[in-house]
Amino acid sequence: MISVIIPVFNSSSQICGLVDSLLDQTFSDIEVIFVDDGSTDNCYSILKQYALEHCSIKVIRKPNGGVSSARNAGLKIATGDYIGFVDADDWIEPDMYESMVRAMEDNNAQLVSCDLYQDEADVQPYITYDEGESYDVEILEVKNPYRDILLIPQIAGYLWNKLFKKDLITQMLDEELSQNEDLLFVAQYLKSVTKMVHINKKLYHYRMGDPTPRIDLTNRSLSLMQAYEKILDCYISDVPALAWLPRKNLLKVYLNFNARYKLSKMVDRAVYDRIQQGINRYLSSVIKDHNVSLGEKLNILLTWMFPKLLLTIKNKQLSERHKNGDWSK
């Protein structure tokens, strides 16, 4: 059985499309666990009606505690051998979980991921499922998952394009984090993975959020520093040869926040000092690391020396790519 966990918060306008896509799965042995995280709209009543009509749907309600708290609540009651996650405003292709289970079992793998569609926020749910269509599975070596969740956008550290084995989940999601808690969860799970497979087929529909680059620094965005510090610790412990990847990414986070701090004219000495300490801690080691390309090193140094100018240029370039349908970072 697969247990699919969906955290829900004020998603009444889009929840029905997701529920219908879950009910239409070609894999029948599935339980769907919705965790209403203190919604103030009518999400809960909508989901309770679905649960009355479909025995595969479970709905629990809890005070608002954040997405990780909601997912953990779902994990605690999940009864499936496999665990999947979906976001409440997305939807999935009918053959997603059948394809994932088959790929995992046929290849004796412990983790499987799939490609995804990147859809605009207001698009109506659609499917591209063709019963006769085949898919290819790429077998990833044991050392590759740690690398690929940081380097390959179609794999990445998302939860929702992956299927996990429940008995291999040894750590819950970190409820202290507001960002990249999913990447940390995946990195920790990889300790139990000897083989990962990736399905080269788009099975998940991800709704893109507001593409406008942010300049202000919120508590939620600042938690990214803490998240990447924990991810770096995980890599140092489990795959030290690849620790340069999260170390480089962490430095980029500090440099980005440094520029945003200055552009937003924020005044918070504690935040500023934390950012500067992070830059000072990692700048030299990243620049000296032979794994980091010359182009990336140049970009890092320019961002360090001219933070406001470089961030303004990058945000303009990012906005242009989004207008042209390119959602890569």
Short mmCIF file of C-alpha atoms in Angstrom, two decimals, residues 213 299-300 303 309-319 321:
data_model
loop_
_atom_site.label_atom_id
_atom_site.label_comp_id
_atom_site.label_asym_id
_atom_site.label_seq_id
_atom_site.Cartn_x
_atom_site.Cartn_y
_atom_site.Cartn_z
CA PRO A 213 12.10 37.94 -7.12
CA ASN A 299 30.29 35.06 -9.92
CA ILE A 300 30.67 34.56 -6.18
CA THR A 303 28.42 39.15 -5.82
CA LEU A 309 24.36 45.61 -8.43
CA LEU A 310 24.71 41.87 -9.03
CA LEU A 311 21.40 41.04 -7.34
CA THR A 312 19.57 43.68 -9.36
CA ILE A 313 21.01 42.28 -12.61
CA LYS A 314 20.24 38.67 -11.63
CA ASN A 315 16.66 39.51 -10.66
CA LYS A 316 16.06 41.20 -14.00
CA GLN A 317 17.47 38.19 -15.84
CA LEU A 318 15.34 35.85 -13.72
CA SER A 319 12.18 37.83 -14.47
CA ARG A 321 13.40 33.94 -18.12
#
